mmCIF file with all atom_site columns, C-alpha atoms in Angstrom:
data_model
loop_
_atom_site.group_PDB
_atom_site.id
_atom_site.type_symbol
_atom_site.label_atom_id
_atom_site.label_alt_id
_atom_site.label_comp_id
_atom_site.label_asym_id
_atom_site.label_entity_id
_atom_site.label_seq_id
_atom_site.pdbx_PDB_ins_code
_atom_site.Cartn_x
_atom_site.Cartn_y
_atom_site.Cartn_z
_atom_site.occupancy
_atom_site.B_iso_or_equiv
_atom_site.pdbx_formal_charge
_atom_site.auth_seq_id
_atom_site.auth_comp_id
_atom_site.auth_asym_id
_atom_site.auth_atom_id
_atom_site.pdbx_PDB_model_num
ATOM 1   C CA . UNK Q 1 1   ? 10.645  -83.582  56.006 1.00 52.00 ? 989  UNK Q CA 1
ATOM 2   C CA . UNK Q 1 2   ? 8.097   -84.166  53.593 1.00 51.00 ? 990  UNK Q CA 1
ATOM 3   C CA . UNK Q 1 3   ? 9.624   -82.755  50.700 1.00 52.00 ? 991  UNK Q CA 1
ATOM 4   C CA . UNK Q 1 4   ? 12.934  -84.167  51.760 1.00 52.00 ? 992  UNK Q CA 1
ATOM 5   C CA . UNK Q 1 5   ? 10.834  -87.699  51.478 1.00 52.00 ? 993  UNK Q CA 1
ATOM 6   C CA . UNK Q 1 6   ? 9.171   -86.776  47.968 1.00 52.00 ? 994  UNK Q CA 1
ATOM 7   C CA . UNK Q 1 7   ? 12.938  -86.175  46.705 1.00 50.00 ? 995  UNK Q CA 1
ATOM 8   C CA . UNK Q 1 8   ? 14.245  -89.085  48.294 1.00 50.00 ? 996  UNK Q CA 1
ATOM 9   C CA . UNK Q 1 9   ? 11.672  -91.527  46.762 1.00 47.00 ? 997  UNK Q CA 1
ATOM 10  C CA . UNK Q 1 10  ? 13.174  -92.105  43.249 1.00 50.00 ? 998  UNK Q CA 1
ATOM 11  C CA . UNK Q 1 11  ? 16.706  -92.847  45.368 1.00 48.00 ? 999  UNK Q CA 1
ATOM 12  C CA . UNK Q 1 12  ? 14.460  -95.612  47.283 1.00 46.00 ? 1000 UNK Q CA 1
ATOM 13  C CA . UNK Q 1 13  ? 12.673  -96.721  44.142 1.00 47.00 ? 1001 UNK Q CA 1
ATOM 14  C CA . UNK Q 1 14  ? 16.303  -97.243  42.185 1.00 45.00 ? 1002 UNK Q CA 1
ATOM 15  C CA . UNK Q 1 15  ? 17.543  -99.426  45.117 1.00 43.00 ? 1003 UNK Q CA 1
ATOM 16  C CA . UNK Q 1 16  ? 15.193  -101.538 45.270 1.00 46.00 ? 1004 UNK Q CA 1
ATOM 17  C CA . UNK Q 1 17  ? 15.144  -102.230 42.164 1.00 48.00 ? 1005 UNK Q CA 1
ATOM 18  C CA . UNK Q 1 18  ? 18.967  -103.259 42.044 1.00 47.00 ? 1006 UNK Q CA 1
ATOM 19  C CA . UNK Q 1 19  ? 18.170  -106.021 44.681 1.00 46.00 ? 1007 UNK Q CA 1
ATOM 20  C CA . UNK Q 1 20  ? 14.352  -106.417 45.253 1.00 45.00 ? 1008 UNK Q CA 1
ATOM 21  C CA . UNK Q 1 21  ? 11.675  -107.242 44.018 1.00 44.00 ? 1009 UNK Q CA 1
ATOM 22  C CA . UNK Q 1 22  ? 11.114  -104.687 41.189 1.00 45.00 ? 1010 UNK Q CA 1
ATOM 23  C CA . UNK Q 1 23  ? 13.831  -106.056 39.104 1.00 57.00 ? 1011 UNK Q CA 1
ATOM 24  C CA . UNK Q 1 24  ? 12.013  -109.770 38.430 1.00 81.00 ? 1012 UNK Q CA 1
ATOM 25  C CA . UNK Q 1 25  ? 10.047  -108.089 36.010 1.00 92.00 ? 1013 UNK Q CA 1
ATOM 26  C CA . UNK Q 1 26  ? 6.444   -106.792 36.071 1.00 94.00 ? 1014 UNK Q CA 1
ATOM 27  C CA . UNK Q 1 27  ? 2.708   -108.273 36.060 1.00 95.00 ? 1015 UNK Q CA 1
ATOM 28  C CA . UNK Q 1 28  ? 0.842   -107.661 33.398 1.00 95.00 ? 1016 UNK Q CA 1
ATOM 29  C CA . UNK Q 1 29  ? -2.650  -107.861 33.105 1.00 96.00 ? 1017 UNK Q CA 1
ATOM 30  C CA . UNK Q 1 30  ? -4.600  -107.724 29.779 1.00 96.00 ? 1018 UNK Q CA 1
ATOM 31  C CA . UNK Q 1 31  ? -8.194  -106.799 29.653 1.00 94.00 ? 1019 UNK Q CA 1
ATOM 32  C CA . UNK Q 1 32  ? -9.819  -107.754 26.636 1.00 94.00 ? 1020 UNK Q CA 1
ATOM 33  C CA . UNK Q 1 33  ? -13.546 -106.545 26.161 1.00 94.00 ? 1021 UNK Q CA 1
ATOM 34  C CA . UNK Q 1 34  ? -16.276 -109.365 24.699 1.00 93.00 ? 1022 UNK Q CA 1
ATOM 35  C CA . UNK Q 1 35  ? -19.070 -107.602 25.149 1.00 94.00 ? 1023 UNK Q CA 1
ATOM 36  C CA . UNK Q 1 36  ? -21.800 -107.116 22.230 1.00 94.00 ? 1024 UNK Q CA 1
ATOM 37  C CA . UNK Q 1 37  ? -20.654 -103.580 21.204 1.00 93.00 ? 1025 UNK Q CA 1
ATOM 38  C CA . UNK Q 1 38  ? -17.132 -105.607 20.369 1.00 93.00 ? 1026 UNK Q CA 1
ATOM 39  C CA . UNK Q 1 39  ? -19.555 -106.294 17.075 1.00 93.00 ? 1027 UNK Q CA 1
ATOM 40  C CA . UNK Q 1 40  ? -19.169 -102.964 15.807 1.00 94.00 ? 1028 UNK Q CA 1
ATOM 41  C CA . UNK Q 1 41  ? -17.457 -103.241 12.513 1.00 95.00 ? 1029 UNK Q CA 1
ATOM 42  C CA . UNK Q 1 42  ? -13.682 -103.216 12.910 1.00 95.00 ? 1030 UNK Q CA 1
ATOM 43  C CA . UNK Q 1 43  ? -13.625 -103.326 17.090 1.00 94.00 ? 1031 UNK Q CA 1
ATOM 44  C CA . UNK Q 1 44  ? -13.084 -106.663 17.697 1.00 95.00 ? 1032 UNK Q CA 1
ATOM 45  C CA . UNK Q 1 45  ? -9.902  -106.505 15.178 1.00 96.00 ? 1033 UNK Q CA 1
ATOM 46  C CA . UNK Q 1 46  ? -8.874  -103.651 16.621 1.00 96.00 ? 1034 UNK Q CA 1
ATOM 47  C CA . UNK Q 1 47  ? -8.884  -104.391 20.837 1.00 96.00 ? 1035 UNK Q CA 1
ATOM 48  C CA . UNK Q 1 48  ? -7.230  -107.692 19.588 1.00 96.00 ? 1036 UNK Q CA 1
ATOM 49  C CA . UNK Q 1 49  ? -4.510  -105.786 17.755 1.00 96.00 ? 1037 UNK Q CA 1
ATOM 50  C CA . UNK Q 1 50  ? -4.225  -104.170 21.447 1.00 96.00 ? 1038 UNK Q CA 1
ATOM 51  C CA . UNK Q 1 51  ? -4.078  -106.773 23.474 1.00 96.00 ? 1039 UNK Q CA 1
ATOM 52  C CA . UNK Q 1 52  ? -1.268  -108.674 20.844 1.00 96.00 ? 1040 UNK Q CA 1
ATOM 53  C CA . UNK Q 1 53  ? 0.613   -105.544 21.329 1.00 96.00 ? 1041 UNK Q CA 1
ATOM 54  C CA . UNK Q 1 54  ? 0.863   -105.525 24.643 1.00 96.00 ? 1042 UNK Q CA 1
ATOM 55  C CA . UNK Q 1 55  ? 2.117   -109.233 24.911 1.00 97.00 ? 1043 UNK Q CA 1
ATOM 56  C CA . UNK Q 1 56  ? 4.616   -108.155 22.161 1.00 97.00 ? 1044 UNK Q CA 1
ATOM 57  C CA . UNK Q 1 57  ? 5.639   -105.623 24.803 1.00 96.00 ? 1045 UNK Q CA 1
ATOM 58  C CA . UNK Q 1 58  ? 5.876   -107.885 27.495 1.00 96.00 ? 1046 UNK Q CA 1
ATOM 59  C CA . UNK Q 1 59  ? 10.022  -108.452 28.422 1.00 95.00 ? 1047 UNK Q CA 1
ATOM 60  C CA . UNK Q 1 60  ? 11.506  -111.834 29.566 1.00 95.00 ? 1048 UNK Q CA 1
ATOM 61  C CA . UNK Q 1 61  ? 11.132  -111.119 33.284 1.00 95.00 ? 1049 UNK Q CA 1
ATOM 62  C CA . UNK Q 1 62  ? 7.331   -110.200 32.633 1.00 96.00 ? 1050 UNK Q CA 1
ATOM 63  C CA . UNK Q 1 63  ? 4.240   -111.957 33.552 1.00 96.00 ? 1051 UNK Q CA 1
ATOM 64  C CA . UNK Q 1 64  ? 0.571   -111.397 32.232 1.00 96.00 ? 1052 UNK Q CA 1
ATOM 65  C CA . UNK Q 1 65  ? -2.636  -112.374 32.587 1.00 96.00 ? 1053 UNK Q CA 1
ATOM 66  C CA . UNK Q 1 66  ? -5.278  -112.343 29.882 1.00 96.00 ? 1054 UNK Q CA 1
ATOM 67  C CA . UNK Q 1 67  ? -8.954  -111.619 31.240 1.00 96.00 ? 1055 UNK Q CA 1
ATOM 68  C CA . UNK Q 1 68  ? -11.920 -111.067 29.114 1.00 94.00 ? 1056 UNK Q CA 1
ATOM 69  C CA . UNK Q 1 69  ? -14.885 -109.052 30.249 1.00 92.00 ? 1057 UNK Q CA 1
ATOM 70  C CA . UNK Q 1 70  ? -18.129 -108.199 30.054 1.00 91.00 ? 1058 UNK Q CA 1
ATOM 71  C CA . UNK Q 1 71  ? -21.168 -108.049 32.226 1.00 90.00 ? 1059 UNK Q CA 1
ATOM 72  C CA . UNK Q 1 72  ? -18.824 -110.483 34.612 1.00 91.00 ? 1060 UNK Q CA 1
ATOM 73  C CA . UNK Q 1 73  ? -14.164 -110.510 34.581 1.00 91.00 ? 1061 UNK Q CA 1
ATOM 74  C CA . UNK Q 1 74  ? -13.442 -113.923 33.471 1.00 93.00 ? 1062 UNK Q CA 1
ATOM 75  C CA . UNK Q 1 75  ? -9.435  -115.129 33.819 1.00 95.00 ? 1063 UNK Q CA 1
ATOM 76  C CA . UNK Q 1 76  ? -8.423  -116.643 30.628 1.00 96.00 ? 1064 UNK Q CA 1
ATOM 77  C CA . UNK Q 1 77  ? -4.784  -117.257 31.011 1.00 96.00 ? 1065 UNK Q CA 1
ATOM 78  C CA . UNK Q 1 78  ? -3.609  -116.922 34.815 1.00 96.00 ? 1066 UNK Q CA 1
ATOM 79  C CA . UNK Q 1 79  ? -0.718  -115.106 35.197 1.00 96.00 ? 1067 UNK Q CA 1
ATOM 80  C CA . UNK Q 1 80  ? 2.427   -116.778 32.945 1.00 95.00 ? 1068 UNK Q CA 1
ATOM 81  C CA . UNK Q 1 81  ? 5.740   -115.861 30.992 1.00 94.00 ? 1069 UNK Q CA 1
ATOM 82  C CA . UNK Q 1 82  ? 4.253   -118.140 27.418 1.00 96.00 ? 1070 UNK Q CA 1
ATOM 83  C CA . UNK Q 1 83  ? 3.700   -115.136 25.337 1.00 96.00 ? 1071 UNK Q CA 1
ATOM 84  C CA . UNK Q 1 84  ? 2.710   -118.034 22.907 1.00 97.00 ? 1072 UNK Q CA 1
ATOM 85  C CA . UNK Q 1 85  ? -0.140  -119.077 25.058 1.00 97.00 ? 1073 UNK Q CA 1
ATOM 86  C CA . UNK Q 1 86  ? -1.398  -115.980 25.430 1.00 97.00 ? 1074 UNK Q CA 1
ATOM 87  C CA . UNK Q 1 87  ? -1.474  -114.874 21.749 1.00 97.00 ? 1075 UNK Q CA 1
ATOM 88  C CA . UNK Q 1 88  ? -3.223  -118.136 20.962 1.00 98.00 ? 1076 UNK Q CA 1
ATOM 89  C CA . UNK Q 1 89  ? -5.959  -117.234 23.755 1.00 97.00 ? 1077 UNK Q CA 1
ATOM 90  C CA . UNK Q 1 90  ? -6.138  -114.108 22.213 1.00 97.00 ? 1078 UNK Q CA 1
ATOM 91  C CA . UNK Q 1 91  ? -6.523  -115.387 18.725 1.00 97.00 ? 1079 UNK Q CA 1
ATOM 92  C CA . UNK Q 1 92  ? -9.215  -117.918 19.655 1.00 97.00 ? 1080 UNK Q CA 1
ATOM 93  C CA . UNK Q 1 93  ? -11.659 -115.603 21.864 1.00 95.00 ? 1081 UNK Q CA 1
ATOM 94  C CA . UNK Q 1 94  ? -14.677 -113.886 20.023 1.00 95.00 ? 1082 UNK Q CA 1
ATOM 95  C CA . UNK Q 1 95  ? -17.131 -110.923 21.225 1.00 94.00 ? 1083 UNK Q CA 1
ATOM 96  C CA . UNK Q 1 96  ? -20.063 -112.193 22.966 1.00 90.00 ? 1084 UNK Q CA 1
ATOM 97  C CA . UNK Q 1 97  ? -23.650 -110.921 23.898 1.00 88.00 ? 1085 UNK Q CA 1
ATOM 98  C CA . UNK Q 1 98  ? -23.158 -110.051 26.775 1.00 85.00 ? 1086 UNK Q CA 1
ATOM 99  C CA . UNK Q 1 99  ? -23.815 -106.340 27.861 1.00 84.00 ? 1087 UNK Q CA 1
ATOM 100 C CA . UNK Q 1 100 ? -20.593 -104.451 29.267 1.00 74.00 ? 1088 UNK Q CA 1
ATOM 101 C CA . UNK Q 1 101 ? -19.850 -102.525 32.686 1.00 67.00 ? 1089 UNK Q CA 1
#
């Protein structure tokens, strides 16, 4: 029964994806580190390169959420479709001094 179930998943997964859920798109969320080692020479350009990327990546149906971190998760850009908005958000945060976890 078991393996029966493990082959049947896909099957299940490619339904519901023709009528559920699955098929409004996906939720991104974008994790952008700020903490002081983001100072390093050339790490700050290069997890914002990242994070550009991935809204670049991001299809129609997609959502996203930008959140920067450091000690503490802080929720820049709630979850929205404005790839604009959150490429400006992007462009406009800087590393802090705050320590990482």
């Amino acid at each position: 029964a078991l393996r029966a179930a493990a082959v049947a998943r896909p099957l299940l997964e490619r339904s519901r994806a023709a009528g559920g859920a699955a098929a409004d798109g996906r939720d991104v969320v974008i994790l952008l580190d700020r903490s002081a080692s983001m100072h390093a020479p050339g790490r700050w350009a290069r997890a914002q390169e990242a994070a550009r990327r991935a809204v670049a990546a991001l299809a129609p149906a997609d959502r996203a959420s930008l959140v920067a971190f450091d000690a503490n998760a802080r929720t820049v850009v709630p979850r929205t479709g404005d790839a604009e908005a959150l490429r400006a958000a992007i462009e406009a945060m800087r590393p802090g001094a705050g320590t990482g976890r």
